[in-house]
Amino acid sequence: MARLIIKILPSLVMPLMPEGKRSQIEEAAMAQDRFGLEEILRAAEDAAPGESIDVVAANLRERFDATAVSFLFLDLVSQQVVRMADHSASLQDRNAEQIPLAGSVYEQVLRTQQLTQAPNDGQGQRVIAPVTNRGDAIGLLELTLPKVNEEMLERVAQAAHALAYIVVTDRRFTDLYHWAQRTTPVSLAAEIQHQLLPSSSCCEAAQFVLAAALVPADSIGGDTYDYTLDHDTLHLSVTDAMGHDLDSALLATLLVNASRGARRTGCDLTEQAQRTHQALVEHSKGALATGQLLRISLHGNRAQLVNAGHPWPLRLRDGQVEELTLHVDPPFGFPFSVDYRVQEFDLRPGDRLVLYTDGMRERQAAKLDLPAIIRDTIVQHPREVVRTLTATVTDAGQGQLQDDATVLCLDWHGPSREGRHTHAGADV
């Protein structure tokens, strides 16, 4: 099975990859024996899901003659990393070392996504590599090695990439990875909310890069974001259910599942909005929710949007940020008949689109200049943009937000070469 995974992974991811990236994947597949990826995957596959990281760590310790091997999880609120060492702590250990991210080498590696070397008090060399899958920064792989050369660094980077696939696969079967992320208590409302979110907060493809975040991650209740891809379309949504407690989390459950159910049965955007609205009218006992539903063609440069009482999107283009002042329809659940309008706006390669909930402008955060922050982070990856925006709002509220705050950042690269050739001139 491990050999099969190595062979089929490139064919699964290549359709969305640019040509340069595709060449890298092909070269990596050809070099599998040299890097030992098949051996790593086979060792992980033979272990129980809760033991695969320990097995991989032992494999790496032997292959690299490492004196220490650790996997560091990014915690739920993205403020710390939690160290899981192959010889001293398990994923279930509540006393595992917690390291603040701010100003650390770990923050640097997560931000740059570049393998980094660091001294280890004269006892060898620390090598820290990002463990990331399609832009989703899961954590870090850290090894202490007696000596380092270029080939060894390349092998460590490949091992970290393989480890990302192992974690993504195995976390479906165990709560151990969730335990490792819980450095603070999580409210019942937040527990419900997190189950509504996509399993990854970031996605990279040839046509776009997308990242999302919401705060406070340990006590949210009402905000959600969602995204998915099909062959031709990127589907996005941001919603904000009325209230800030368990009732709002239950309302969000109704909202998200009504929207997903309509989308998965092939409804167009108008019908998706209508079904979401009707679900709240029939079952929410008068509660309301604002939201935006979007569809973006992967083969064109047009986007469709339904705006149900939600703050306007912000678009960064050529260094300037503008509010897209589209028509605003009533919120979902409004107790009268509503005909939701599908509106269009253009996206050009190089554009950045930011969607957010009103918690980003709540009380203490009302004076924040969101367009200025978006301009100032123009060179950052969307993953870092959403982190900066949510951290700024949290700081403005002195760590105590009165409302949830959610932000979604989309960098639009435009149709892939194949898309331009096959669907030239296509719109949504």
CSV table of C-alpha atoms in Angstrom, one decimal:
chain,number,residue,atom,x,y,z
A,1,MET,CA,0.0,0.0,0.0
A,2,ALA,CA,2.8,2.4,0.8
A,3,ARG,CA,4.3,1.8,-2.6
A,4,LEU,CA,0.9,2.4,-4.2
A,5,ILE,CA,0.6,5.8,-2.3
A,6,ILE,CA,4.0,6.9,-3.6
A,7,LYS,CA,2.9,6.1,-7.1
A,8,ILE,CA,-0.5,7.6,-7.1
A,9,LEU,CA,0.0,10.8,-5.1
A,10,PRO,CA,1.5,12.7,-8.1
A,11,SER,CA,-1.4,11.7,-10.4
A,12,LEU,CA,-3.9,12.9,-7.7
A,13,VAL,CA,-2.5,16.3,-7.2
A,14,MET,CA,-1.0,17.1,-10.6
A,15,PRO,CA,-4.3,18.4,-12.3
A,16,LEU,CA,-4.3,21.5,-10.1
A,17,MET,CA,-0.6,22.0,-10.1
A,18,PRO,CA,1.3,24.6,-12.3
A,19,GLU,CA,3.8,23.1,-14.7
A,20,GLY,CA,6.9,23.9,-12.6
A,21,LYS,CA,5.4,22.4,-9.5
A,22,ARG,CA,4.4,19.3,-11.5
A,23,SER,CA,8.0,18.8,-12.6
A,24,GLN,CA,9.1,18.9,-8.9
A,25,ILE,CA,6.6,16.2,-8.0
A,26,GLU,CA,7.8,14.0,-10.9
A,27,GLU,CA,11.4,14.4,-9.8
A,28,ALA,CA,10.5,13.6,-6.2
A,29,ALA,CA,8.7,10.5,-7.3
A,30,MET,CA,11.7,9.3,-9.3
A,31,ALA,CA,13.9,9.9,-6.3
A,32,GLN,CA,11.7,8.0,-3.9
A,33,ASP,CA,14.3,5.2,-3.2
A,34,ARG,CA,17.0,7.8,-2.5
A,35,PHE,CA,14.9,9.6,0.0
A,36,GLY,CA,13.3,6.5,1.6
A,37,LEU,CA,9.7,7.9,1.4
A,38,GLU,CA,8.3,4.5,0.6
A,39,GLU,CA,10.0,3.1,3.8
A,40,ILE,CA,8.5,5.9,5.9
A,41,LEU,CA,5.0,5.5,4.5
A,42,ARG,CA,5.1,1.7,4.9
A,43,ALA,CA,6.3,2.0,8.5
A,44,ALA,CA,3.4,4.5,9.3
A,45,GLU,CA,0.9,2.3,7.5
A,46,ASP,CA,1.8,-0.7,9.5
A,47,ALA,CA,1.4,1.1,12.8
A,48,ALA,CA,-1.9,2.0,14.5
A,49,PRO,CA,-3.1,5.5,13.7
A,50,GLY,CA,-2.2,6.8,17.2
A,51,GLU,CA,1.4,5.3,16.9
A,52,SER,CA,2.3,6.4,13.4
A,53,ILE,CA,4.2,9.5,14.4
A,54,ASP,CA,6.3,7.5,17.0
A,55,VAL,CA,7.1,4.9,14.3
A,56,VAL,CA,8.1,7.6,11.8
A,57,ALA,CA,10.3,9.3,14.5
A,58,ALA,CA,12.1,6.1,15.3
A,59,ASN,CA,12.6,5.5,11.5
A,60,LEU,CA,14.1,9.0,11.1
A,61,ARG,CA,16.3,8.6,14.2
A,62,GLU,CA,17.8,5.5,12.7
A,63,ARG,CA,18.2,6.8,9.2
A,64,PHE,CA,19.8,10.1,10.1
A,65,ASP,CA,21.6,9.0,13.3
A,66,ALA,CA,19.6,11.7,15.0
A,67,THR,CA,20.1,12.3,18.7
A,68,ALA,CA,16.6,13.7,19.0
A,69,VAL,CA,13.4,13.7,16.8
A,70,SER,CA,10.3,15.8,17.6
A,71,PHE,CA,7.1,16.7,16.0
A,72,LEU,CA,5.7,20.0,17.0
A,73,PHE,CA,1.9,20.6,16.6
A,74,LEU,CA,0.5,24.1,16.0
A,75,ASP,CA,-2.1,24.6,18.7
A,76,LEU,CA,-5.8,25.4,18.2
A,77,VAL,CA,-5.3,29.1,18.8
A,78,SER,CA,-2.1,29.4,16.8
A,79,GLN,CA,-0.2,30.9,19.7
A,80,GLN,CA,2.0,27.9,20.6
A,81,VAL,CA,3.5,24.8,19.4
A,82,VAL,CA,3.3,21.6,21.4
A,83,ARG,CA,6.4,19.3,21.3
A,84,MET,CA,5.9,15.6,20.9
A,85,ALA,CA,9.3,13.8,21.2
A,86,ASP,CA,9.6,10.1,20.2
A,87,HIS,CA,11.3,9.2,23.5
A,88,SER,CA,9.7,11.5,26.1
A,89,ALA,CA,6.1,12.4,25.5
A,90,SER,CA,3.1,11.0,23.7
A,91,LEU,CA,0.3,12.9,22.0
A,92,GLN,CA,-1.9,12.2,25.0
A,93,ASP,CA,0.6,13.8,27.5
A,94,ARG,CA,-1.0,16.9,29.0
A,95,ASN,CA,2.5,17.9,30.3
A,96,ALA,CA,4.1,17.9,26.9
A,97,GLU,CA,6.3,21.0,26.3
A,98,GLN,CA,4.4,24.1,25.1
A,99,ILE,CA,6.5,26.7,23.3
A,100,PRO,CA,5.2,30.3,22.6
A,101,LEU,CA,5.4,31.0,18.9
A,102,ALA,CA,6.0,34.8,19.0
A,103,GLY,CA,9.6,35.6,18.1
A,104,SER,CA,10.7,31.9,17.9
A,105,VAL,CA,12.5,30.1,15.2
A,106,TYR,CA,9.4,27.9,14.9
A,107,GLU,CA,7.3,31.0,14.0
A,108,GLN,CA,9.9,31.8,11.4
A,109,VAL,CA,9.7,28.4,9.8
A,110,LEU,CA,5.9,28.4,9.8
A,111,ARG,CA,5.9,31.8,8.2
A,112,THR,CA,8.5,31.2,5.5
A,113,GLN,CA,7.8,27.5,5.0
A,114,GLN,CA,11.5,27.0,4.6
A,115,LEU,CA,13.7,24.4,6.3
A,116,THR,CA,15.9,26.1,8.8
A,117,GLN,CA,19.1,25.1,10.7
A,118,ALA,CA,19.7,26.3,14.3
A,119,PRO,CA,22.6,25.7,16.7
A,120,ASN,CA,22.1,23.2,19.6
A,121,ASP,CA,24.5,24.4,22.3
A,122,GLY,CA,27.4,22.7,20.7
A,123,GLN,CA,25.6,19.3,20.6
A,124,GLY,CA,25.0,18.9,16.9
A,125,GLN,CA,22.7,20.8,14.6
A,126,ARG,CA,19.0,21.3,14.9
A,127,VAL,CA,17.1,21.0,11.6
A,128,ILE,CA,13.5,22.3,11.6
A,129,ALA,CA,11.3,21.6,8.6
A,130,PRO,CA,7.6,22.6,8.0
A,131,VAL,CA,5.0,19.9,8.0
A,132,THR,CA,2.5,21.3,5.5
A,133,ASN,CA,-0.1,19.8,3.2
A,134,ARG,CA,-1.4,22.0,0.4
A,135,GLY,CA,-0.7,25.1,2.4
A,136,ASP,CA,-2.2,23.8,5.6
A,137,ALA,CA,0.5,24.3,8.2
A,138,ILE,CA,0.1,21.3,10.5
A,139,GLY,CA,3.3,21.7,12.5
A,140,LEU,CA,7.0,21.2,12.4
A,141,LEU,CA,9.5,18.3,12.2
A,142,GLU,CA,12.7,18.9,14.3
A,143,LEU,CA,15.8,16.7,14.3
A,144,THR,CA,19.1,17.1,16.1
A,145,LEU,CA,21.8,15.7,13.9
A,146,PRO,CA,25.5,15.2,14.5
A,147,LYS,CA,26.4,16.5,11.0
A,148,VAL,CA,24.5,18.0,8.1
A,149,ASN,CA,25.0,18.2,4.4
A,150,GLU,CA,22.8,19.3,1.4
A,151,GLU,CA,21.5,15.8,0.6
A,152,MET,CA,20.6,15.2,4.2
A,153,LEU,CA,18.6,18.4,4.4
A,154,GLU,CA,16.8,17.5,1.2
A,155,ARG,CA,15.9,14.1,2.7
A,156,VAL,CA,14.6,15.8,5.9
A,157,ALA,CA,12.4,18.1,3.9
A,158,GLN,CA,11.0,15.2,1.9
A,159,ALA,CA,10.4,13.3,5.2
A,160,ALA,CA,8.5,16.3,6.6
A,161,HIS,CA,6.3,16.4,3.4
A,162,ALA,CA,5.5,12.7,3.8
A,163,LEU,CA,4.7,13.2,7.5
A,164,ALA,CA,2.1,15.8,6.5
A,165,TYR,CA,0.3,13.2,4.4
A,166,ILE,CA,0.5,10.7,7.3
A,167,VAL,CA,-1.0,13.1,9.8
A,168,VAL,CA,-3.8,14.2,7.4
A,169,THR,CA,-4.7,10.5,6.8
A,170,ASP,CA,-4.4,9.3,10.4
A,171,ARG,CA,-6.2,12.1,12.2
A,172,ARG,CA,-9.5,10.8,10.7
A,173,PHE,CA,-9.2,7.7,13.0
A,174,THR,CA,-8.0,9.1,16.4
A,175,ASP,CA,-8.6,12.0,18.8
A,176,LEU,CA,-4.9,12.1,19.7
A,177,TYR,CA,-4.1,14.9,17.3
A,178,HIS,CA,-7.0,16.9,18.7
A,179,TRP,CA,-5.7,16.4,22.2
A,180,ALA,CA,-2.3,17.7,21.2
A,181,GLN,CA,-3.8,20.9,19.9
A,182,ARG,CA,-5.8,21.7,23.0
A,183,THR,CA,-3.6,24.0,25.1
A,184,THR,CA,-6.6,25.8,26.4
A,185,PRO,CA,-10.1,24.6,27.4
A,186,VAL,CA,-12.6,24.6,24.6
A,187,SER,CA,-16.2,25.5,25.1
A,188,LEU,CA,-19.1,23.3,24.0
A,189,ALA,CA,-20.1,25.9,21.4
A,190,ALA,CA,-16.6,26.0,20.1
A,191,GLU,CA,-16.5,22.2,19.9
A,192,ILE,CA,-19.6,22.3,17.7
A,193,GLN,CA,-18.3,25.1,15.6
A,194,HIS,CA,-15.0,23.4,14.8
A,195,GLN,CA,-16.8,20.3,13.5
A,196,LEU,CA,-18.6,22.5,11.0
A,197,LEU,CA,-15.4,23.9,9.5
A,198,PRO,CA,-13.4,22.3,6.7
A,199,SER,CA,-10.7,20.0,8.0
A,200,SER,CA,-8.0,22.3,6.6
A,201,SER,CA,-8.0,26.1,7.1
A,202,CYS,CA,-5.8,26.6,4.0
A,203,CYS,CA,-5.7,25.3,0.4
A,204,GLU,CA,-3.3,25.9,-2.4
A,205,ALA,CA,-4.0,25.2,-6.0
A,206,ALA,CA,-2.8,26.4,-9.4
A,207,GLN,CA,-5.6,28.9,-9.7
A,208,PHE,CA,-5.7,30.3,-6.1
A,209,VAL,CA,-4.4,30.2,-2.6
A,210,LEU,CA,-7.0,30.4,0.2
A,211,ALA,CA,-6.7,30.7,4.0
A,212,ALA,CA,-9.2,31.3,6.8
A,213,ALA,CA,-9.1,31.9,10.5
A,214,LEU,CA,-11.6,32.7,13.3
A,215,VAL,CA,-11.2,33.9,16.9
A,216,PRO,CA,-11.5,33.2,19.7
A,217,ALA,CA,-10.8,29.7,18.6
A,218,ASP,CA,-11.5,28.2,22.0
A,219,SER,CA,-14.9,29.9,22.6
A,220,ILE,CA,-16.5,30.7,19.3
A,221,GLY,CA,-20.2,30.4,18.8
A,222,GLY,CA,-21.9,31.5,15.6
A,223,ASP,CA,-19.2,32.2,12.9
A,224,THR,CA,-18.4,29.7,10.2
A,225,TYR,CA,-16.5,29.6,6.9
A,226,ASP,CA,-16.6,26.9,4.3
A,227,TYR,CA,-15.0,26.0,1.0
A,228,THR,CA,-14.9,23.1,-1.5
A,229,LEU,CA,-13.8,22.4,-5.0
A,230,ASP,CA,-15.3,20.6,-7.9
A,231,HIS,CA,-13.9,20.2,-11.4
A,232,ASP,CA,-14.8,23.7,-12.5
A,233,THR,CA,-15.7,25.8,-9.5
A,234,LEU,CA,-14.4,27.0,-6.2
A,235,HIS,CA,-17.3,27.3,-3.7
A,236,LEU,CA,-16.9,29.7,-0.7
A,237,SER,CA,-19.0,30.9,2.2
A,238,VAL,CA,-18.7,33.0,5.3
A,239,THR,CA,-21.7,33.1,7.7
A,240,ASP,CA,-22.5,34.7,11.1
A,241,ALA,CA,-25.3,33.3,13.1
A,242,MET,CA,-27.1,35.5,15.6
A,243,GLY,CA,-25.8,35.3,19.2
A,244,HIS,CA,-22.6,34.3,20.9
A,245,ASP,CA,-23.4,31.1,22.8
A,246,LEU,CA,-24.5,27.5,22.4
A,247,ASP,CA,-27.7,28.5,20.7
A,248,SER,CA,-25.7,30.4,18.0
A,249,ALA,CA,-23.5,27.3,17.5
A,250,LEU,CA,-26.7,25.2,17.0
A,251,LEU,CA,-28.0,27.8,14.6
A,252,ALA,CA,-24.7,27.7,12.7
A,253,THR,CA,-25.1,23.9,12.4
A,254,LEU,CA,-28.4,24.3,10.7
A,255,LEU,CA,-27.1,27.1,8.5
A,256,VAL,CA,-24.0,25.3,7.3
A,257,ASN,CA,-25.6,21.9,6.7
A,258,ALA,CA,-28.5,23.4,4.8
A,259,SER,CA,-26.0,25.3,2.5
A,260,ARG,CA,-23.9,22.2,2.0
A,261,GLY,CA,-26.9,20.0,1.4
A,262,ALA,CA,-28.1,22.3,-1.4
A,263,ARG,CA,-24.7,22.6,-2.9
A,264,ARG,CA,-24.1,18.9,-2.9
A,265,THR,CA,-27.3,18.2,-4.7
A,266,GLY,CA,-26.2,20.5,-7.5
A,267,CYS,CA,-28.4,23.5,-6.8
A,268,ASP,CA,-27.3,26.8,-8.4
A,269,LEU,CA,-26.3,29.7,-6.2
A,270,THR,CA,-29.8,31.2,-6.0
A,271,GLU,CA,-31.4,27.9,-5.0
A,272,GLN,CA,-28.6,27.3,-2.4
A,273,ALA,CA,-29.3,30.6,-0.8
A,274,GLN,CA,-33.1,30.0,-0.9
A,275,ARG,CA,-32.8,26.6,0.8
A,276,THR,CA,-30.5,28.0,3.4
A,277,HIS,CA,-32.9,30.8,4.1
A,278,GLN,CA,-35.9,28.4,4.2
A,279,ALA,CA,-34.1,26.1,6.7
A,280,LEU,CA,-33.7,29.0,9.1
A,281,VAL,CA,-37.3,30.2,8.6
A,282,GLU,CA,-38.7,26.7,9.4
A,283,HIS,CA,-36.4,25.6,12.2
A,284,SER,CA,-34.6,28.6,13.9
A,285,LYS,CA,-37.5,30.0,15.8
A,286,GLY,CA,-37.0,33.5,14.5
A,287,ALA,CA,-33.2,33.6,14.6
A,288,LEU,CA,-31.2,35.3,11.8
A,289,ALA,CA,-27.9,34.8,10.2
A,290,THR,CA,-25.9,36.9,7.8
A,291,GLY,CA,-23.7,35.4,5.1
A,292,GLN,CA,-22.1,35.4,1.7
A,293,LEU,CA,-22.1,32.5,-0.7
A,294,LEU,CA,-19.6,32.7,-3.6
A,295,ARG,CA,-18.8,30.6,-6.7
A,296,ILE,CA,-15.7,31.3,-8.7
A,297,SER,CA,-15.0,29.6,-12.0
A,298,LEU,CA,-11.6,27.9,-12.2
A,299,HIS,CA,-11.5,28.6,-15.9
A,300,GLY,CA,-12.5,32.3,-16.0
A,301,ASN,CA,-12.2,35.5,-14.1
A,302,ARG,CA,-15.7,36.1,-12.8
A,303,ALA,CA,-17.2,35.4,-9.4
A,304,GLN,CA,-20.8,35.1,-8.4
A,305,LEU,CA,-22.0,36.2,-5.0
A,306,VAL,CA,-25.1,36.2,-2.8
A,307,ASN,CA,-25.0,38.7,0.0
A,308,ALA,CA,-27.4,38.0,2.8
A,309,GLY,CA,-27.1,41.1,5.0
A,310,HIS,CA,-23.3,40.7,5.4
A,311,PRO,CA,-20.4,43.2,5.3
A,312,TRP,CA,-19.0,43.9,1.8
A,313,PRO,CA,-15.9,42.1,0.6
A,314,LEU,CA,-12.6,43.9,0.3
A,315,ARG,CA,-10.5,43.5,-2.9
A,316,LEU,CA,-6.8,44.4,-3.2
A,317,ARG,CA,-5.8,45.2,-6.7
A,318,ASP,CA,-2.7,47.0,-7.9
A,319,GLY,CA,-1.9,48.0,-4.4
A,320,GLN,CA,-5.3,49.6,-3.7
A,321,VAL,CA,-8.0,48.2,-1.5
A,322,GLU,CA,-11.6,48.8,-2.4
A,323,GLU,CA,-14.9,47.7,-0.9
A,324,LEU,CA,-17.1,45.8,-3.3
A,325,THR,CA,-20.4,47.7,-2.7
A,326,LEU,CA,-22.8,45.1,-4.1
A,327,HIS,CA,-26.5,44.8,-3.3
A,328,VAL,CA,-27.3,43.6,0.2
A,329,ASP,CA,-30.3,41.2,0.5
A,330,PRO,CA,-32.0,40.4,3.9
A,331,PRO,CA,-30.3,38.0,6.3
A,332,PHE,CA,-31.1,34.3,6.1
A,333,GLY,CA,-34.1,33.5,8.3
A,334,PHE,CA,-35.8,36.9,7.6
A,335,PRO,CA,-39.5,36.3,8.3
A,336,PHE,CA,-40.7,37.3,4.8
A,337,SER,CA,-40.3,36.1,1.3
A,338,VAL,CA,-36.8,36.9,-0.1
A,339,ASP,CA,-35.6,36.7,-3.7
A,340,TYR,CA,-31.8,36.4,-3.3
A,341,ARG,CA,-29.9,38.1,-6.1
A,342,VAL,CA,-26.8,36.5,-7.7
A,343,GLN,CA,-24.4,39.3,-8.5
A,344,GLU,CA,-21.1,39.2,-10.4
A,345,PHE,CA,-17.8,40.9,-10.0
A,346,ASP,CA,-14.5,40.3,-11.8
A,347,LEU,CA,-11.3,38.8,-10.4
A,348,ARG,CA,-8.1,39.4,-12.2
A,349,PRO,CA,-4.8,37.4,-11.7
A,350,GLY,CA,-3.0,39.1,-8.8
A,351,ASP,CA,-6.2,40.1,-7.0
A,352,ARG,CA,-6.6,39.4,-3.3
A,353,LEU,CA,-10.2,39.1,-1.9
A,354,VAL,CA,-10.9,39.3,1.8
A,355,LEU,CA,-14.2,38.2,3.3
A,356,TYR,CA,-15.0,38.8,7.0
A,357,THR,CA,-17.7,38.8,9.7
A,358,ASP,CA,-18.7,41.9,11.6
A,359,GLY,CA,-16.6,40.8,14.6
A,360,MET,CA,-13.6,42.2,12.7
A,361,ARG,CA,-15.1,45.7,13.2
A,362,GLU,CA,-16.7,45.2,16.7
A,363,ARG,CA,-16.4,47.8,19.4
A,364,GLN,CA,-12.6,48.1,20.2
A,365,ALA,CA,-11.8,46.9,16.7
A,366,ALA,CA,-14.1,49.5,15.1
A,367,LYS,CA,-11.2,52.0,14.7
A,368,LEU,CA,-8.9,49.4,13.0
A,369,ASP,CA,-8.0,50.3,9.4
A,370,LEU,CA,-8.6,46.9,7.7
A,371,PRO,CA,-7.7,48.2,4.2
A,372,ALA,CA,-4.4,49.5,5.5
A,373,ILE,CA,-3.6,46.2,7.2
A,374,ILE,CA,-4.4,44.3,3.9
A,375,ARG,CA,-2.1,46.7,2.0
A,376,ASP,CA,0.7,46.3,4.5
A,377,THR,CA,0.5,42.5,4.3
A,378,ILE,CA,0.5,42.4,0.5
A,379,VAL,CA,3.6,40.2,0.2
A,380,GLN,CA,2.5,37.7,2.8
A,381,HIS,CA,0.9,34.4,2.2
A,382,PRO,CA,-2.9,34.4,2.9
A,383,ARG,CA,-2.2,32.0,5.8
A,384,GLU,CA,-0.2,34.9,7.4
A,385,VAL,CA,-2.6,37.6,6.4
A,386,VAL,CA,-5.5,36.0,8.2
A,387,ARG,CA,-3.3,35.4,11.2
A,388,THR,CA,-2.2,39.0,11.3
A,389,LEU,CA,-5.8,40.3,10.9
A,390,THR,CA,-7.2,38.1,13.7
A,391,ALA,CA,-4.3,38.8,16.0
A,392,THR,CA,-4.8,42.6,15.4
A,393,VAL,CA,-8.5,42.3,16.3
A,394,THR,CA,-7.7,40.3,19.4
A,395,ASP,CA,-5.1,42.8,20.5
A,396,ALA,CA,-7.5,45.6,20.0
A,397,GLY,CA,-9.9,43.8,22.4
A,398,GLN,CA,-7.1,43.2,24.8
A,399,GLY,CA,-7.7,39.4,24.4
A,400,GLN,CA,-11.4,39.6,25.2
A,401,LEU,CA,-13.6,39.8,22.1
A,402,GLN,CA,-17.3,40.5,22.6
A,403,ASP,CA,-18.1,38.8,19.3
A,404,ASP,CA,-16.6,36.1,17.0
A,405,ALA,CA,-14.3,37.4,14.3
A,406,THR,CA,-13.7,35.4,11.1
A,407,VAL,CA,-11.7,36.3,8.0
A,408,LEU,CA,-11.1,34.5,4.7
A,409,CYS,CA,-8.3,35.6,2.3
A,410,LEU,CA,-8.2,34.5,-1.3
A,411,ASP,CA,-5.3,35.1,-3.7
A,412,TRP,CA,-6.5,34.7,-7.2
A,413,HIS,CA,-3.9,33.5,-9.8
A,414,GLY,CA,-6.3,32.9,-12.6
A,415,PRO,CA,-7.0,29.9,-14.8
A,416,SER,CA,-4.2,27.3,-15.1
A,417,ARG,CA,-2.5,27.0,-18.5
A,418,GLU,CA,-4.7,24.0,-19.3
A,419,GLY,CA,-7.8,26.0,-18.3
A,420,ARG,CA,-6.8,29.0,-20.4
A,421,HIS,CA,-6.2,26.7,-23.4
A,422,THR,CA,-9.4,24.6,-23.1
A,423,HIS,CA,-11.8,27.2,-21.7
A,424,ALA,CA,-10.5,30.5,-23.2
A,425,GLY,CA,-12.9,33.3,-22.5
A,426,ALA,CA,-15.1,31.2,-20.1
A,427,ASP,CA,-17.0,32.9,-17.3
A,428,VAL,CA,-18.8,31.6,-14.3
